[in-house]
JSON list of C-alpha atoms in Angstrom, two decimals:
[
{"chain": "A", "resi": 1, "resn": "VAL", "atom": "CA", "xyz": [0.00, 0.00, 0.00]},
{"chain": "A", "resi": 2, "resn": "PRO", "atom": "CA", "xyz": [1.52, 3.35, -0.98]},
{"chain": "A", "resi": 3, "resn": "SER", "atom": "CA", "xyz": [2.10, 5.89, 1.76]},
{"chain": "A", "resi": 4, "resn": "PRO", "atom": "CA", "xyz": [-0.36, 8.80, 1.93]},
{"chain": "A", "resi": 5, "resn": "ARG", "atom": "CA", "xyz": [2.64, 11.06, 2.63]},
{"chain": "A", "resi": 6, "resn": "LEU", "atom": "CA", "xyz": [3.83, 12.74, -0.54]},
{"chain": "A", "resi": 7, "resn": "ILE", "atom": "CA", "xyz": [7.10, 14.68, -0.78]},
{"chain": "A", "resi": 8, "resn": "ILE", "atom": "CA", "xyz": [6.13, 17.91, -2.52]},
{"chain": "A", "resi": 9, "resn": "GLY", "atom": "CA", "xyz": [9.41, 19.82, -2.32]},
{"chain": "A", "resi": 10, "resn": "ARG", "atom": "CA", "xyz": [12.34, 21.05, -0.24]},
{"chain": "A", "resi": 11, "resn": "VAL", "atom": "CA", "xyz": [12.94, 24.01, 2.03]},
{"chain": "A", "resi": 12, "resn": "VAL", "atom": "CA", "xyz": [15.11, 26.62, 0.27]},
{"chain": "A", "resi": 13, "resn": "ALA", "atom": "CA", "xyz": [14.88, 29.36, 2.93]},
{"chain": "A", "resi": 14, "resn": "ALA", "atom": "CA", "xyz": [13.59, 29.60, 6.47]},
{"chain": "A", "resi": 15, "resn": "ASP", "atom": "CA", "xyz": [13.26, 32.66, 8.70]},
{"chain": "A", "resi": 16, "resn": "ILE", "atom": "CA", "xyz": [12.29, 31.33, 12.11]},
{"chain": "A", "resi": 17, "resn": "ASP", "atom": "CA", "xyz": [11.96, 34.85, 13.61]},
{"chain": "A", "resi": 18, "resn": "LEU", "atom": "CA", "xyz": [9.53, 35.96, 10.88]},
{"chain": "A", "resi": 19, "resn": "ARG", "atom": "CA", "xyz": [7.81, 32.53, 10.90]},
{"chain": "A", "resi": 20, "resn": "GLN", "atom": "CA", "xyz": [8.21, 32.17, 7.12]},
{"chain": "A", "resi": 21, "resn": "VAL", "atom": "CA", "xyz": [9.50, 29.22, 5.10]},
{"chain": "A", "resi": 22, "resn": "ILE", "atom": "CA", "xyz": [10.06, 29.15, 1.33]},
{"chain": "A", "resi": 23, "resn": "ILE", "atom": "CA", "xyz": [9.71, 25.88, -0.56]},
{"chain": "A", "resi": 24, "resn": "GLU", "atom": "CA", "xyz": [10.90, 24.82, -4.00]},
{"chain": "A", "resi": 25, "resn": "LEU", "atom": "CA", "xyz": [8.18, 22.51, -5.26]},
{"chain": "A", "resi": 26, "resn": "ALA", "atom": "CA", "xyz": [8.65, 19.24, -7.08]},
{"chain": "A", "resi": 27, "resn": "ALA", "atom": "CA", "xyz": [7.37, 19.10, -10.66]},
{"chain": "A", "resi": 28, "resn": "ASP", "atom": "CA", "xyz": [4.32, 16.92, -9.99]},
{"chain": "A", "resi": 29, "resn": "VAL", "atom": "CA", "xyz": [2.66, 18.45, -6.91]},
{"chain": "A", "resi": 30, "resn": "PRO", "atom": "CA", "xyz": [-1.11, 17.94, -6.69]},
{"chain": "A", "resi": 31, "resn": "ARG", "atom": "CA", "xyz": [-3.08, 21.20, -6.67]},
{"chain": "A", "resi": 32, "resn": "GLU", "atom": "CA", "xyz": [-4.83, 20.11, -3.46]},
{"chain": "A", "resi": 33, "resn": "ALA", "atom": "CA", "xyz": [-1.50, 20.39, -1.63]},
{"chain": "A", "resi": 34, "resn": "LEU", "atom": "CA", "xyz": [-1.19, 24.07, -2.57]},
{"chain": "A", "resi": 35, "resn": "VAL", "atom": "CA", "xyz": [-4.52, 25.36, -1.25]},
{"chain": "A", "resi": 36, "resn": "ALA", "atom": "CA", "xyz": [-4.08, 28.19, 1.29]},
{"chain": "A", "resi": 37, "resn": "ASP", "atom": "CA", "xyz": [-4.05, 26.99, 4.93]},
{"chain": "A", "resi": 38, "resn": "THR", "atom": "CA", "xyz": [-3.22, 23.38, 3.97]},
{"chain": "A", "resi": 39, "resn": "GLU", "atom": "CA", "xyz": [-0.90, 21.86, 6.60]},
{"chain": "A", "resi": 40, "resn": "LEU", "atom": "CA", "xyz": [2.49, 20.53, 5.54]},
{"chain": "A", "resi": 41, "resn": "THR", "atom": "CA", "xyz": [5.30, 19.00, 7.56]},
{"chain": "A", "resi": 42, "resn": "THR", "atom": "CA", "xyz": [9.05, 19.19, 7.14]},
{"chain": "A", "resi": 43, "resn": "ARG", "atom": "CA", "xyz": [11.51, 16.43, 7.95]},
{"chain": "A", "resi": 44, "resn": "ASP", "atom": "CA", "xyz": [15.23, 15.87, 7.96]},
{"chain": "A", "resi": 45, "resn": "ALA", "atom": "CA", "xyz": [17.28, 13.17, 6.22]},
{"chain": "A", "resi": 46, "resn": "ALA", "atom": "CA", "xyz": [16.59, 10.78, 9.12]},
{"chain": "A", "resi": 47, "resn": "LEU", "atom": "CA", "xyz": [12.82, 11.33, 8.53]},
{"chain": "A", "resi": 48, "resn": "ARG", "atom": "CA", "xyz": [12.42, 13.16, 11.86]},
{"chain": "A", "resi": 49, "resn": "GLU", "atom": "CA", "xyz": [9.77, 15.88, 11.77]},
{"chain": "A", "resi": 50, "resn": "THR", "atom": "CA", "xyz": [11.38, 19.32, 11.97]},
{"chain": "A", "resi": 51, "resn": "GLY", "atom": "CA", "xyz": [8.40, 21.60, 11.51]},
{"chain": "A", "resi": 52, "resn": "ARG", "atom": "CA", "xyz": [4.77, 22.21, 10.64]},
{"chain": "A", "resi": 53, "resn": "LEU", "atom": "CA", "xyz": [3.76, 24.73, 7.99]},
{"chain": "A", "resi": 54, "resn": "LYS", "atom": "CA", "xyz": [0.59, 26.30, 6.58]},
{"chain": "A", "resi": 55, "resn": "VAL", "atom": "CA", "xyz": [0.42, 27.08, 2.88]},
{"chain": "A", "resi": 56, "resn": "SER", "atom": "CA", "xyz": [0.09, 30.78, 2.03]},
{"chain": "A", "resi": 57, "resn": "ARG", "atom": "CA", "xyz": [-1.32, 32.33, -1.14]},
{"chain": "A", "resi": 58, "resn": "GLN", "atom": "CA", "xyz": [2.23, 33.19, -2.30]},
{"chain": "A", "resi": 59, "resn": "LEU", "atom": "CA", "xyz": [3.00, 30.94, -5.26]},
{"chain": "A", "resi": 60, "resn": "ARG", "atom": "CA", "xyz": [5.34, 31.97, -8.07]},
{"chain": "A", "resi": 61, "resn": "GLY", "atom": "CA", "xyz": [6.23, 29.23, -10.51]},
{"chain": "A", "resi": 62, "resn": "ARG", "atom": "CA", "xyz": [7.64, 26.42, -8.37]},
{"chain": "A", "resi": 63, "resn": "ILE", "atom": "CA", "xyz": [8.33, 28.64, -5.33]},
{"chain": "A", "resi": 64, "resn": "LEU", "atom": "CA", "xyz": [5.77, 28.50, -2.50]},
{"chain": "A", "resi": 65, "resn": "GLY", "atom": "CA", "xyz": [5.63, 30.70, 0.58]},
{"chain": "A", "resi": 66, "resn": "THR", "atom": "CA", "xyz": [4.41, 29.15, 3.82]},
{"chain": "A", "resi": 67, "resn": "PHE", "atom": "CA", "xyz": [3.84, 30.19, 7.43]},
{"chain": "A", "resi": 68, "resn": "LEU", "atom": "CA", "xyz": [5.76, 28.39, 10.16]},
{"chain": "A", "resi": 69, "resn": "VAL", "atom": "CA", "xyz": [3.34, 26.97, 12.74]},
{"chain": "A", "resi": 70, "resn": "ALA", "atom": "CA", "xyz": [5.78, 24.93, 14.85]},
{"chain": "A", "resi": 71, "resn": "GLY", "atom": "CA", "xyz": [9.35, 23.68, 14.88]},
{"chain": "A", "resi": 72, "resn": "SER", "atom": "CA", "xyz": [12.57, 24.81, 13.20]},
{"chain": "A", "resi": 73, "resn": "PRO", "atom": "CA", "xyz": [12.84, 23.52, 9.63]},
{"chain": "A", "resi": 74, "resn": "ALA", "atom": "CA", "xyz": [16.21, 23.86, 7.93]},
{"chain": "A", "resi": 75, "resn": "VAL", "atom": "CA", "xyz": [17.29, 24.40, 4.34]},
{"chain": "A", "resi": 76, "resn": "HIS", "atom": "CA", "xyz": [17.17, 21.12, 2.36]},
{"chain": "A", "resi": 77, "resn": "ASN", "atom": "CA", "xyz": [14.52, 19.54, 4.64]},
{"chain": "A", "resi": 78, "resn": "GLU", "atom": "CA", "xyz": [11.86, 17.60, 2.73]},
{"chain": "A", "resi": 79, "resn": "VAL", "atom": "CA", "xyz": [8.35, 19.02, 2.69]},
{"chain": "A", "resi": 80, "resn": "VAL", "atom": "CA", "xyz": [5.57, 16.46, 3.03]},
{"chain": "A", "resi": 81, "resn": "TRP", "atom": "CA", "xyz": [1.83, 16.63, 2.39]},
{"chain": "A", "resi": 82, "resn": "LEU", "atom": "CA", "xyz": [-0.52, 14.08, 3.90]},
{"chain": "A", "resi": 83, "resn": "ALA", "atom": "CA", "xyz": [-2.83, 13.18, 1.01]},
{"chain": "A", "resi": 84, "resn": "PRO", "atom": "CA", "xyz": [-6.51, 12.61, 1.88]}
]
């Protein structure tokens, strides 16, 4: 059974003080994952969760702006969407 967790991109910039995280999206991201207020998680190479994000309305090409809800994601962390 395939996992409902889908890697949709990687963190390219994170400003913990401003609570903003910028993501470079993969080429095949479902539109449902990009709806404003959708929750995403970030994880490191060991698959440990590093943060929780909410999608913003800022989308330019394959660059997505998000709001940091919890944690401290780092550049290169994977960004994961839990598909319904």
